[in-house]
mmCIF file with all atom_site columns, C-alpha atoms in Angstrom:
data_model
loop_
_atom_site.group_PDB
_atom_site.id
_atom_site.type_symbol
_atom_site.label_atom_id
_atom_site.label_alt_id
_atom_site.label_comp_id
_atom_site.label_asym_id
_atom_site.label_entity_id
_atom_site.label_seq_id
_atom_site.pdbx_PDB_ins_code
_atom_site.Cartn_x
_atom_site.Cartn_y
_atom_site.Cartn_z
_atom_site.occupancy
_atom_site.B_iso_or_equiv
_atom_site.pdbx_formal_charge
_atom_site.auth_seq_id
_atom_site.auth_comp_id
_atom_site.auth_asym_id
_atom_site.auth_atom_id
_atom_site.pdbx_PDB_model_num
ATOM 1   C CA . UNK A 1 1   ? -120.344 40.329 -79.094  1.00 69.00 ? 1   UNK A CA 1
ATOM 2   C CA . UNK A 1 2   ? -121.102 44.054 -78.203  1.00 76.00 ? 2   UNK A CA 1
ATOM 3   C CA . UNK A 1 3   ? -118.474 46.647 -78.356  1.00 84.00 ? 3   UNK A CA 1
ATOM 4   C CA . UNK A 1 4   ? -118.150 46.649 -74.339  1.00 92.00 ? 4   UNK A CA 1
ATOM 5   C CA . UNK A 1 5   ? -117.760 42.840 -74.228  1.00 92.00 ? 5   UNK A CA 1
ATOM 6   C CA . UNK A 1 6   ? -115.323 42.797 -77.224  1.00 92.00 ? 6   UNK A CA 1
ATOM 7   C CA . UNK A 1 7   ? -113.686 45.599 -74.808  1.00 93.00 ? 7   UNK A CA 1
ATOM 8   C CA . UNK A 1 8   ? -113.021 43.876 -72.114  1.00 94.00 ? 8   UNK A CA 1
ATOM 9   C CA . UNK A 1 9   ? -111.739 40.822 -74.011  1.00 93.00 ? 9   UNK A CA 1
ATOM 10  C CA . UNK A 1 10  ? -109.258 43.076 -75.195  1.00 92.00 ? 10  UNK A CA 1
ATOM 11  C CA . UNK A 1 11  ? -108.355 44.350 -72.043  1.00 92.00 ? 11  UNK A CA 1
ATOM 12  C CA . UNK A 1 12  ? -107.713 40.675 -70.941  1.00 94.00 ? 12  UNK A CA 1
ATOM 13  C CA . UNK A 1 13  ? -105.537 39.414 -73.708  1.00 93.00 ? 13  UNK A CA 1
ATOM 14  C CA . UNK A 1 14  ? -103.910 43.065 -73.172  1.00 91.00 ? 14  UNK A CA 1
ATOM 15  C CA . UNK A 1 15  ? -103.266 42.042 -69.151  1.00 90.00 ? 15  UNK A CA 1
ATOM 16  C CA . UNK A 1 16  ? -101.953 38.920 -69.953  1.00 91.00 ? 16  UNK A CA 1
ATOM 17  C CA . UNK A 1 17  ? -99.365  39.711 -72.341  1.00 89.00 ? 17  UNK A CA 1
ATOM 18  C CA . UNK A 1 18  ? -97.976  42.111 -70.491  1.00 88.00 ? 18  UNK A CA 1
ATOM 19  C CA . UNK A 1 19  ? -98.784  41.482 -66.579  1.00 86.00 ? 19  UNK A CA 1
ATOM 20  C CA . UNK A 1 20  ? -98.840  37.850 -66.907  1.00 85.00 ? 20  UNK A CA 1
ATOM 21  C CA . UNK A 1 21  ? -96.132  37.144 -69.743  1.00 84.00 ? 21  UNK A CA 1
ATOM 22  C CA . UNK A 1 22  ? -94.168  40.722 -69.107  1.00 87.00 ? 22  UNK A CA 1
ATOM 23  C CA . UNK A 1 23  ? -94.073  41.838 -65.704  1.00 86.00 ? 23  UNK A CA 1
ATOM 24  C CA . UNK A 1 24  ? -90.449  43.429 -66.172  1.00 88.00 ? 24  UNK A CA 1
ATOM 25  C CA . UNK A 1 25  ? -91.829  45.893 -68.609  1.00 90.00 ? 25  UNK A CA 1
ATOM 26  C CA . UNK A 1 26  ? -95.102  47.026 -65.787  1.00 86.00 ? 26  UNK A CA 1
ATOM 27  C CA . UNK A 1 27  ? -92.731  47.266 -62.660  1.00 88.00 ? 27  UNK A CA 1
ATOM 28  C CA . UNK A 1 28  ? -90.208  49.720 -65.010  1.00 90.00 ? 28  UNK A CA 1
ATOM 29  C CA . UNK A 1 29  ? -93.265  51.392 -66.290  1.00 89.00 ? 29  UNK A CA 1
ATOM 30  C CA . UNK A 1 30  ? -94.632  52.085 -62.394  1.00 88.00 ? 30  UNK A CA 1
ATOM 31  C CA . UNK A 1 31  ? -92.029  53.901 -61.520  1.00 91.00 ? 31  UNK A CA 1
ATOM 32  C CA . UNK A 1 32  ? -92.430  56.382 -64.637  1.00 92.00 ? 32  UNK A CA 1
ATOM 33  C CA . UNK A 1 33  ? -92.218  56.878 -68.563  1.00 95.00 ? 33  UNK A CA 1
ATOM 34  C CA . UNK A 1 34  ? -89.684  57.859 -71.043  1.00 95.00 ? 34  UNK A CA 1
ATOM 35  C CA . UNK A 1 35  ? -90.642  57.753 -73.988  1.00 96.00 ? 35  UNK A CA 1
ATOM 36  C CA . UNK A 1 36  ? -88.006  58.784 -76.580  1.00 97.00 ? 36  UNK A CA 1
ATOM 37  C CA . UNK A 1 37  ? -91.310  60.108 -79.098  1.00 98.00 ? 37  UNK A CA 1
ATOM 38  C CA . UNK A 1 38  ? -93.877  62.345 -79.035  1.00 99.00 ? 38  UNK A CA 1
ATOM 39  C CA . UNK A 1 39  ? -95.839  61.293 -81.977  1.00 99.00 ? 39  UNK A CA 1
ATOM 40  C CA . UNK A 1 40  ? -99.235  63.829 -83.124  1.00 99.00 ? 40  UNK A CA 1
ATOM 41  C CA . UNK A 1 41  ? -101.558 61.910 -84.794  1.00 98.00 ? 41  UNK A CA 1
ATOM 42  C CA . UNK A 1 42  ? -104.827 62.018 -86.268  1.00 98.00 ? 42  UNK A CA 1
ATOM 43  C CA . UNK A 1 43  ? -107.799 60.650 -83.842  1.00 97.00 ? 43  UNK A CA 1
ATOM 44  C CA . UNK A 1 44  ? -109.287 58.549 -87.263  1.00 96.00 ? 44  UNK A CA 1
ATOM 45  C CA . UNK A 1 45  ? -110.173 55.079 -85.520  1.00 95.00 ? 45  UNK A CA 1
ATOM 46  C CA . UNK A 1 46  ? -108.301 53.507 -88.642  1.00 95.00 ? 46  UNK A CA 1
ATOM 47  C CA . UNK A 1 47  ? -104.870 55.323 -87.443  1.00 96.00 ? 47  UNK A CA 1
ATOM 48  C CA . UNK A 1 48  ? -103.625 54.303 -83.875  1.00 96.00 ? 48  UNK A CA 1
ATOM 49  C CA . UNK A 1 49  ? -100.204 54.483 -83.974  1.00 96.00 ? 49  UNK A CA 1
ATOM 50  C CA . UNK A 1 50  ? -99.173  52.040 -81.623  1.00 95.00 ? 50  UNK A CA 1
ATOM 51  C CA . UNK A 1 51  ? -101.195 49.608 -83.818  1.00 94.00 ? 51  UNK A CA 1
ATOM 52  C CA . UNK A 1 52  ? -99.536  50.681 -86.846  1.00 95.00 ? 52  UNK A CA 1
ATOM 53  C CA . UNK A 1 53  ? -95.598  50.974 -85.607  1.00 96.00 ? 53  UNK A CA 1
ATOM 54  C CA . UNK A 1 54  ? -96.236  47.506 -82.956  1.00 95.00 ? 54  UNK A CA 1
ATOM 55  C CA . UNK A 1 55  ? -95.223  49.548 -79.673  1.00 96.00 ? 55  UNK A CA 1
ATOM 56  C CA . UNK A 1 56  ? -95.590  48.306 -76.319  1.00 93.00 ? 56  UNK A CA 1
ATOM 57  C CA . UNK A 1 57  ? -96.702  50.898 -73.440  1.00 94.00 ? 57  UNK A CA 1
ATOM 58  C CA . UNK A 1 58  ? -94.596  53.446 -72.472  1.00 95.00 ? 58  UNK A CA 1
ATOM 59  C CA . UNK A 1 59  ? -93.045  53.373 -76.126  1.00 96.00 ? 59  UNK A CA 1
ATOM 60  C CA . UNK A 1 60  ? -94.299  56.805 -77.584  1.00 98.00 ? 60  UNK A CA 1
ATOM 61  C CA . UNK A 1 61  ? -95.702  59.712 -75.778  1.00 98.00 ? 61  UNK A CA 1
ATOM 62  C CA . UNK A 1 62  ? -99.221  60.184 -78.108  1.00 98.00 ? 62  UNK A CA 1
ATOM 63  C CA . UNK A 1 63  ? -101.250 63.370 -78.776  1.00 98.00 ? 63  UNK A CA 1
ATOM 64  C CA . UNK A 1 64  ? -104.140 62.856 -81.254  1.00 98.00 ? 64  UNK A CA 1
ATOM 65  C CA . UNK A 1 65  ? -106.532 65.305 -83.246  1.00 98.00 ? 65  UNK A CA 1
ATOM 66  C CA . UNK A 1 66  ? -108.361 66.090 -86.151  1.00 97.00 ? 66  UNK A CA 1
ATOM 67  C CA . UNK A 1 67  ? -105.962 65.995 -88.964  1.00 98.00 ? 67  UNK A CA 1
ATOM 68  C CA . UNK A 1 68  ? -103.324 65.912 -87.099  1.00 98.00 ? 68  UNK A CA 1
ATOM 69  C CA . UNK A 1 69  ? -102.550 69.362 -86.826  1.00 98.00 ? 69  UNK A CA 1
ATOM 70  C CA . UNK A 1 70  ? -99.850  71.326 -84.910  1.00 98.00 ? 70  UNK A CA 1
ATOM 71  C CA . UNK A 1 71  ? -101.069 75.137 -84.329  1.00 96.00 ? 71  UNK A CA 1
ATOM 72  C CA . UNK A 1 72  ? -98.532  77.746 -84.065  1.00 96.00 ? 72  UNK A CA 1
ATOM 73  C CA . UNK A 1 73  ? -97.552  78.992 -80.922  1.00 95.00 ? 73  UNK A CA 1
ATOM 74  C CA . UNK A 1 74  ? -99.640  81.418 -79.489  1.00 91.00 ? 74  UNK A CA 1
ATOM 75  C CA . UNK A 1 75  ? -99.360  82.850 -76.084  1.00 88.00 ? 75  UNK A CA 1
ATOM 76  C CA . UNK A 1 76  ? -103.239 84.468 -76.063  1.00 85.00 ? 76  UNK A CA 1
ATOM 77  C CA . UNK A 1 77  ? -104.637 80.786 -75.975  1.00 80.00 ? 77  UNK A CA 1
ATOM 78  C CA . UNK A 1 78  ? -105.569 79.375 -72.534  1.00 75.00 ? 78  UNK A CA 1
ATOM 79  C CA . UNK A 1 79  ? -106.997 75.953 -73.318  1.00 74.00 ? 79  UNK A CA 1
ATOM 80  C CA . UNK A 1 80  ? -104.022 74.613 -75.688  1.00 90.00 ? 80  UNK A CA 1
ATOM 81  C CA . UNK A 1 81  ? -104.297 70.917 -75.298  1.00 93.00 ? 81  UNK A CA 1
ATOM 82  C CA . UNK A 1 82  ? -102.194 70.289 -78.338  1.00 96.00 ? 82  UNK A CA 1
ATOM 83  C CA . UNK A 1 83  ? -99.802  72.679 -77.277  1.00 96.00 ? 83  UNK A CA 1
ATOM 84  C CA . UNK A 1 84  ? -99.391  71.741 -72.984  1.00 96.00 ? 84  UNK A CA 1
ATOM 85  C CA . UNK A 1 85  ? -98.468  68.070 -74.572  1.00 97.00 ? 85  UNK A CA 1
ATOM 86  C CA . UNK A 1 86  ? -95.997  69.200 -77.237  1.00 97.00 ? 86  UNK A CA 1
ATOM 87  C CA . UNK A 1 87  ? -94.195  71.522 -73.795  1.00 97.00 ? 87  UNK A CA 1
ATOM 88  C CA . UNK A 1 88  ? -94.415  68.353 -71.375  1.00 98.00 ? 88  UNK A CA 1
ATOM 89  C CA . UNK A 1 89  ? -92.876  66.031 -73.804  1.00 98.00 ? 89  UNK A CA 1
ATOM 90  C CA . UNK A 1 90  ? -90.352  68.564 -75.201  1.00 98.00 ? 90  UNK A CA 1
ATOM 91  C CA . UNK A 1 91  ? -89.960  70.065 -71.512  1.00 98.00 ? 91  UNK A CA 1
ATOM 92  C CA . UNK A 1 92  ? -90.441  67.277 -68.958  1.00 97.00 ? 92  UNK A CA 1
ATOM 93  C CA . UNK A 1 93  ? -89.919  64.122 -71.129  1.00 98.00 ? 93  UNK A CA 1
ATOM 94  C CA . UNK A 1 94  ? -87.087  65.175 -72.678  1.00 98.00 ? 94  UNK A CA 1
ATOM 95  C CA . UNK A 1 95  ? -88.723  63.266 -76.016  1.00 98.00 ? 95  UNK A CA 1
ATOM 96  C CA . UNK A 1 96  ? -85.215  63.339 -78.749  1.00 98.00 ? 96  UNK A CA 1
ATOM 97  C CA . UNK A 1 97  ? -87.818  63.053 -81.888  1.00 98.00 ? 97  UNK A CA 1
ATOM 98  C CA . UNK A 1 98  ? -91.155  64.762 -82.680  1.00 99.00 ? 98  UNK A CA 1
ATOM 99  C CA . UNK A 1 99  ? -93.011  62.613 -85.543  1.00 99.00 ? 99  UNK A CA 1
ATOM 100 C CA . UNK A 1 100 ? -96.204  64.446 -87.590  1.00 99.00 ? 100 UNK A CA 1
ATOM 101 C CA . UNK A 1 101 ? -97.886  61.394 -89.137  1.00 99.00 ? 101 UNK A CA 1
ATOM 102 C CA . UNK A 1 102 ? -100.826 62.071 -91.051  1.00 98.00 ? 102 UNK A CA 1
ATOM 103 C CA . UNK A 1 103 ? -103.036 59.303 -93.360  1.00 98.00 ? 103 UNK A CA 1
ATOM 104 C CA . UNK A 1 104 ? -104.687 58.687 -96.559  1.00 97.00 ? 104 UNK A CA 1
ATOM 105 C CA . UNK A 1 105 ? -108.520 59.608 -96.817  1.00 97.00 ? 105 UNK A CA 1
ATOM 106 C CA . UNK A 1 106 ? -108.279 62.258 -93.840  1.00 97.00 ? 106 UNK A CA 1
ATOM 107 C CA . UNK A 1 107 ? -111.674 63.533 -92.951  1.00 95.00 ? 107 UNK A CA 1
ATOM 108 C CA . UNK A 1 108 ? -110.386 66.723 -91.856  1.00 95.00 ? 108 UNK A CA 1
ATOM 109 C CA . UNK A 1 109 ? -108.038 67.582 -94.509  1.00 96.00 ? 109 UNK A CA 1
ATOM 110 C CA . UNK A 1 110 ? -111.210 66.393 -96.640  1.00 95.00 ? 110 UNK A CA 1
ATOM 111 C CA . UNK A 1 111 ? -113.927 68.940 -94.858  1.00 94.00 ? 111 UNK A CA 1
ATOM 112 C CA . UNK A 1 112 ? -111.002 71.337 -95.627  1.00 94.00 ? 112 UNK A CA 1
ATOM 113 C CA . UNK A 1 113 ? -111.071 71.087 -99.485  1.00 94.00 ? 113 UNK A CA 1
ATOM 114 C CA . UNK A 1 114 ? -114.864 70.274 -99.732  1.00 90.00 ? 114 UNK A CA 1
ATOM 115 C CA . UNK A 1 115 ? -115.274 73.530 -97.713  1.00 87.00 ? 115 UNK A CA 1
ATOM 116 C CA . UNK A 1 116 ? -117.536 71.950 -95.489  1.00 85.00 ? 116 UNK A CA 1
ATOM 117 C CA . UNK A 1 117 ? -116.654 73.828 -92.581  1.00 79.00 ? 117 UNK A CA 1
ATOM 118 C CA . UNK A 1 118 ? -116.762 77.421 -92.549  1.00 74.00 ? 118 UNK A CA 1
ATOM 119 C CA . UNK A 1 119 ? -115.766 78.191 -88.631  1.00 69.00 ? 119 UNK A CA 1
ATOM 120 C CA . UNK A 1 120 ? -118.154 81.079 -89.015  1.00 77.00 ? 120 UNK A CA 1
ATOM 121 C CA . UNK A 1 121 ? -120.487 79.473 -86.381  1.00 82.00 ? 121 UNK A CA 1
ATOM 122 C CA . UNK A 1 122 ? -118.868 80.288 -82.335  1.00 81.00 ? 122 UNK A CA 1
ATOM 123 C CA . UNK A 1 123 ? -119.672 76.834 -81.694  1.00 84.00 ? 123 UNK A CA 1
ATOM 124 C CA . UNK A 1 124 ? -118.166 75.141 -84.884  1.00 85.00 ? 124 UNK A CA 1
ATOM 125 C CA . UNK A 1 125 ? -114.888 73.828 -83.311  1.00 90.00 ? 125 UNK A CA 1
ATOM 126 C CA . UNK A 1 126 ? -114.206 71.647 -86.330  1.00 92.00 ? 126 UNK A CA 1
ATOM 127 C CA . UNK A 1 127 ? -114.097 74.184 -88.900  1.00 91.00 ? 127 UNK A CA 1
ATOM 128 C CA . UNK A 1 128 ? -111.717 76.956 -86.842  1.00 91.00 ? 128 UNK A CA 1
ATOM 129 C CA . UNK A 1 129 ? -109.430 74.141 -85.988  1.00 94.00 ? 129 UNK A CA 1
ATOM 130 C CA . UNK A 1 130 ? -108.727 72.658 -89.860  1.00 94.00 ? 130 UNK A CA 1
ATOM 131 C CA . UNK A 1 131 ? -108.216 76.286 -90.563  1.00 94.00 ? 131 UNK A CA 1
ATOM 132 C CA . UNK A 1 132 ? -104.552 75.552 -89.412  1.00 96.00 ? 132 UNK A CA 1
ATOM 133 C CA . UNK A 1 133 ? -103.727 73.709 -92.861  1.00 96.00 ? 133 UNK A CA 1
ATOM 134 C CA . UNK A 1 134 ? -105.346 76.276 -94.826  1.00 96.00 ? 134 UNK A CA 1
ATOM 135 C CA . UNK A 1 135 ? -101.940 77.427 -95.925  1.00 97.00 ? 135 UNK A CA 1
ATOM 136 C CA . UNK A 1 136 ? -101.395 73.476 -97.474  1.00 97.00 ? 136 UNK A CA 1
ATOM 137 C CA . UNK A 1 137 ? -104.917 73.940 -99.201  1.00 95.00 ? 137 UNK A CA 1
ATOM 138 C CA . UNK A 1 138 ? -103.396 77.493 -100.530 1.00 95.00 ? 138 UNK A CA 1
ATOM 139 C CA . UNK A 1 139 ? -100.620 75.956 -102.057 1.00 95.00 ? 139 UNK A CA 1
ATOM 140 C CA . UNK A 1 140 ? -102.205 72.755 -103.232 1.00 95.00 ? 140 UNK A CA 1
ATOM 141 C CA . UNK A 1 141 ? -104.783 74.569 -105.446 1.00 93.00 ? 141 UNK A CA 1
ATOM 142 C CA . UNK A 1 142 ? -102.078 77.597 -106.802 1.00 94.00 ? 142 UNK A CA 1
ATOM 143 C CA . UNK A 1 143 ? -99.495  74.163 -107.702 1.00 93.00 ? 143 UNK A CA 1
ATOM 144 C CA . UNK A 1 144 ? -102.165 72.184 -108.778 1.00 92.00 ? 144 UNK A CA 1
ATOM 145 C CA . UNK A 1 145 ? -104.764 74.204 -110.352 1.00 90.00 ? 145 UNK A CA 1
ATOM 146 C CA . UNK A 1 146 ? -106.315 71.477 -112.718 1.00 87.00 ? 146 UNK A CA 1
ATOM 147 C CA . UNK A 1 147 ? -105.829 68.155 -110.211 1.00 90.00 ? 147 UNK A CA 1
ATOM 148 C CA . UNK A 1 148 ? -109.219 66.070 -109.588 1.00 91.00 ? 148 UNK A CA 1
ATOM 149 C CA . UNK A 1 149 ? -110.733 66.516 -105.605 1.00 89.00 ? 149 UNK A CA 1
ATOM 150 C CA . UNK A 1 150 ? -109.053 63.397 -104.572 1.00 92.00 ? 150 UNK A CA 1
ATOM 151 C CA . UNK A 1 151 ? -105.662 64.236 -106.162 1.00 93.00 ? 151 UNK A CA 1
ATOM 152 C CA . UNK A 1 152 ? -106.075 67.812 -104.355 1.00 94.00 ? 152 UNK A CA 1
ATOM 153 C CA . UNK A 1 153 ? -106.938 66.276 -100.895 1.00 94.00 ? 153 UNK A CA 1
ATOM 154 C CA . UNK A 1 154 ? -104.234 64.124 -100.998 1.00 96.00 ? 154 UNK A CA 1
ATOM 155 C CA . UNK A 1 155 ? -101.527 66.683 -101.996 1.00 97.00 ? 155 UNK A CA 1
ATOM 156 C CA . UNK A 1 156 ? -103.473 68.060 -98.739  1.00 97.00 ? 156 UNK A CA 1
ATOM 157 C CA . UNK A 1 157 ? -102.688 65.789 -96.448  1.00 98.00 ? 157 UNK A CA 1
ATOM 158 C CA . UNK A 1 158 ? -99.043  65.391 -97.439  1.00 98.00 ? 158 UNK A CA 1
ATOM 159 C CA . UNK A 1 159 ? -98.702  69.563 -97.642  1.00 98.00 ? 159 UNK A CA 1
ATOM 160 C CA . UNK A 1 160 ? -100.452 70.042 -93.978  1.00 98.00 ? 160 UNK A CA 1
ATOM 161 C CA . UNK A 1 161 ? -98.163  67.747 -92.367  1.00 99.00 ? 161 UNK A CA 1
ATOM 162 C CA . UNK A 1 162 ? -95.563  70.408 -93.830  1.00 98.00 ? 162 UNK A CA 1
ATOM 163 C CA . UNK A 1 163 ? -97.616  73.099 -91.857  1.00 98.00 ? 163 UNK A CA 1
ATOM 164 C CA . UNK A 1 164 ? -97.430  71.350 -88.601  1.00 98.00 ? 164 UNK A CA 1
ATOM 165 C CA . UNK A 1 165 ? -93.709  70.645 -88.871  1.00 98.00 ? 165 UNK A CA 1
ATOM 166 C CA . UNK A 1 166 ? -93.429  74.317 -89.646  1.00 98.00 ? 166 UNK A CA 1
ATOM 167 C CA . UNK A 1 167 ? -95.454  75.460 -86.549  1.00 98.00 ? 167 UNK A CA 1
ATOM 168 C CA . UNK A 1 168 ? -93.614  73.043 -84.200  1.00 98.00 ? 168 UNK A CA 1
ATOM 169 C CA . UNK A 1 169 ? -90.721  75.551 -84.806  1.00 98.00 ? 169 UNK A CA 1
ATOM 170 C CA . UNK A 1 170 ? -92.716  78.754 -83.248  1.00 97.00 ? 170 UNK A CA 1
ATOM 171 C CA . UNK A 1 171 ? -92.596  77.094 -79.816  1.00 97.00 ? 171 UNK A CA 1
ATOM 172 C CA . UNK A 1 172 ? -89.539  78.856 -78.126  1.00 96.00 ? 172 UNK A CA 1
ATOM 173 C CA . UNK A 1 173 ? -88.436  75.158 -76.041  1.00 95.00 ? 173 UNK A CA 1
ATOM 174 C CA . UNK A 1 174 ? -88.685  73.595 -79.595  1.00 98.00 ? 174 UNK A CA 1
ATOM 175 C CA . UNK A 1 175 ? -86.413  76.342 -81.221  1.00 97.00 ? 175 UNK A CA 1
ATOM 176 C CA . UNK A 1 176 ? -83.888  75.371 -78.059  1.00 97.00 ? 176 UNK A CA 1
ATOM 177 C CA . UNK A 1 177 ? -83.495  71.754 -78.242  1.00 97.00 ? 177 UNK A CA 1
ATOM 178 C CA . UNK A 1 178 ? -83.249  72.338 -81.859  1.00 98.00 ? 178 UNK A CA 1
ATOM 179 C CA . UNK A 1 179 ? -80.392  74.646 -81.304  1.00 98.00 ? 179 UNK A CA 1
ATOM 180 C CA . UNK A 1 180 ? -79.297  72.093 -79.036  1.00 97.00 ? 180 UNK A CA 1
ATOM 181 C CA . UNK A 1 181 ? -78.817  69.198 -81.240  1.00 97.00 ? 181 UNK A CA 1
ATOM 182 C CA . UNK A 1 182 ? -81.339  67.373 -78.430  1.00 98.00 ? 182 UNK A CA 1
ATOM 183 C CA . UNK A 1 183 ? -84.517  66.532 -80.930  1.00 98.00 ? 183 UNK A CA 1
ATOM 184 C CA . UNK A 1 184 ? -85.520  66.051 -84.533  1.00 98.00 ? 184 UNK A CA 1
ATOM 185 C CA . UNK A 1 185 ? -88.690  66.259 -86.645  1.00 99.00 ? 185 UNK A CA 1
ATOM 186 C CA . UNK A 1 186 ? -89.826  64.127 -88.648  1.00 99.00 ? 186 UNK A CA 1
ATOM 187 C CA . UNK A 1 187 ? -92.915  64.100 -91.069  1.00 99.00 ? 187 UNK A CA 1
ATOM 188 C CA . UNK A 1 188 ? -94.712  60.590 -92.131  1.00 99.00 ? 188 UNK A CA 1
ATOM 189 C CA . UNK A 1 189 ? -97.193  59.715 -93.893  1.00 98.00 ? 189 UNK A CA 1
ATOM 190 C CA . UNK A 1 190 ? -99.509  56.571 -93.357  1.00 98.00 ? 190 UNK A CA 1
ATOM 191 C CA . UNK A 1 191 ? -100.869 55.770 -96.858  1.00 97.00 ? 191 UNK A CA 1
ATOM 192 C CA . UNK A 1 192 ? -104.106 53.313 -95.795  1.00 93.00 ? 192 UNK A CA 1
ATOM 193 C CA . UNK A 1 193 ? -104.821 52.539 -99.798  1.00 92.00 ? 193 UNK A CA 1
ATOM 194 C CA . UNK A 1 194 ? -101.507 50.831 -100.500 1.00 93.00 ? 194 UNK A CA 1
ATOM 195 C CA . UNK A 1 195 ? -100.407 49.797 -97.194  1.00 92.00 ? 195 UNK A CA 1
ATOM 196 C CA . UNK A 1 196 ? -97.073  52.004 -97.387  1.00 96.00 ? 196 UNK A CA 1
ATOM 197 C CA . UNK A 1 197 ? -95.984  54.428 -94.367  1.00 97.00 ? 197 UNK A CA 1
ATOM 198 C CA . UNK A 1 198 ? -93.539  57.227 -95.550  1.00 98.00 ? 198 UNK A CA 1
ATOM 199 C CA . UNK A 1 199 ? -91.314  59.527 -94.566  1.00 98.00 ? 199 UNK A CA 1
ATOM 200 C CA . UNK A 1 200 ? -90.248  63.489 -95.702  1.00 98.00 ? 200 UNK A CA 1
ATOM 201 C CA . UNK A 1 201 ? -87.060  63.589 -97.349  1.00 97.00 ? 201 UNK A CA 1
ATOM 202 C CA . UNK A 1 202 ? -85.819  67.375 -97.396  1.00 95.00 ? 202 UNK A CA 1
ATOM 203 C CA . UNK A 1 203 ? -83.412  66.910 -99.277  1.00 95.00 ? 203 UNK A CA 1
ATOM 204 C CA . UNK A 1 204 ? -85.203  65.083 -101.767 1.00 96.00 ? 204 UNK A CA 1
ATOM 205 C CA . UNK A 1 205 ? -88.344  67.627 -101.308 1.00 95.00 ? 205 UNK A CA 1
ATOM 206 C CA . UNK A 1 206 ? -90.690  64.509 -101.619 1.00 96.00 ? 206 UNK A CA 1
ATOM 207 C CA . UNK A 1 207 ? -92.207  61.995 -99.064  1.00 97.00 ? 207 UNK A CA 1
ATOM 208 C CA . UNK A 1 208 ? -90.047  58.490 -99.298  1.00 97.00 ? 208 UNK A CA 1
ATOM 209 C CA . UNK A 1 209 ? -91.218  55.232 -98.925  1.00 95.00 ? 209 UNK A CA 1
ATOM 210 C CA . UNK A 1 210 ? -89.918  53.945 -95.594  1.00 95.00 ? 210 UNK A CA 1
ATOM 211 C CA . UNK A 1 211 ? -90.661  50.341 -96.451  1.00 88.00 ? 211 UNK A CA 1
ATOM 212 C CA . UNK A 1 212 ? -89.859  48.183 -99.727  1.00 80.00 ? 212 UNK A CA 1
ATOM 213 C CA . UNK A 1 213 ? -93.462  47.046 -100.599 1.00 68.00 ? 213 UNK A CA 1
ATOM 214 C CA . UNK A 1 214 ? -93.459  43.363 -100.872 1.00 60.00 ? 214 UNK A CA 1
#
């Protein structure tokens, strides 16, 4: 079966569990969403978060990018795709949560530690944009001086989502409904090699597993 016929098999079973088996849900959904999420995600074909956390369409409001990355605010930009989606949810959608959730064996938190990238190049859009975690790479290798390449890219991954909760609080309609007791953050983490998703405790300073593993 070829990737457009598997494709549109998909799109049937998808049509008839919803249109044909949950036509409630579609007539709500036409006359607009509400999500209660934004969730920023990493574009990796092996992380779809509606796969992972079993929602149904209109469930979470979805942005998704290399390494899932937040970038401060910064008024100079004018194509801020990341950013526009963070203001309509936070602004129009009236989301109550904002969820980072970044995975196990990340390519872009990888490129980042390997250096692969060096941004250098006007046309190298990869390595500008995974300069956003370079501060989690900073502290990574000054905490764990000694740690193999996979240790360090995993500390990576955990630390960047850190960064992006960080630069969520730079946008000023962020800072507000903060203020205003009207959303949360929330950092998880999607660990692929043990099948575990967790969650960042602040008080505990540590990512928590948000599951008991069978």
């Amino acid at each position: 079966m070829s990737g457009i016929e598997r494709f549109v098999r998909g799109f049937q079973r998808f049509r008839q569990q919803y249109f044909d088996h949950q036509p409630e849900l579609f007539r709500e959904l036409k006359e607009g969403q509400h999500p209660g999420t934004l969730l920023i995600g990493c574009c990796d074909s092996r992380t779809d978060p509606a796969h992972l956390l079993g929602c149904d369409p209109g469930d979470i409001f979805t942005v998704r990018n290399v390494a899932n990355l937040v970038p401060p605010c910064d008024p100079k930009q004018h194509f801020a795709g990341v950013s526009s989606a963070i203001q309509f949810a936070v602004q129009q959608l009236k989301v109550q949560r904002i969820i980072v959730m970044g995975h196990a064996r990340c390519g872009g938190i990888r490129a980042l530690v390997e250096r692969r990238f060096s941004g250098e190049d006007p046309l190298d859009y990869i390595g500008r944009w995974i300069r956003i975690a370079q501060p989690a790479l900073d502290k990574v290798e000054v905490q764990l001086p000694s740690a193999s390449k996979d240790e360090r890219r995993q500390a990576c991954e955990l630390a960047s989502i850190l960064v992006s909760l960080k630069n969520l609080e730079t946008y000023p309609w962020i800072q507000e409904a903060l203020s205003a007791g009207q959303l949360t953050l929330h950092g998880w983490y999607f660990d692929l090699d043990r099948g575990a998703l967790m969650a960042y405790s602040p008080r505990a300073d540590a990512f928590l597993p948000m599951v008991d593993q069978a």
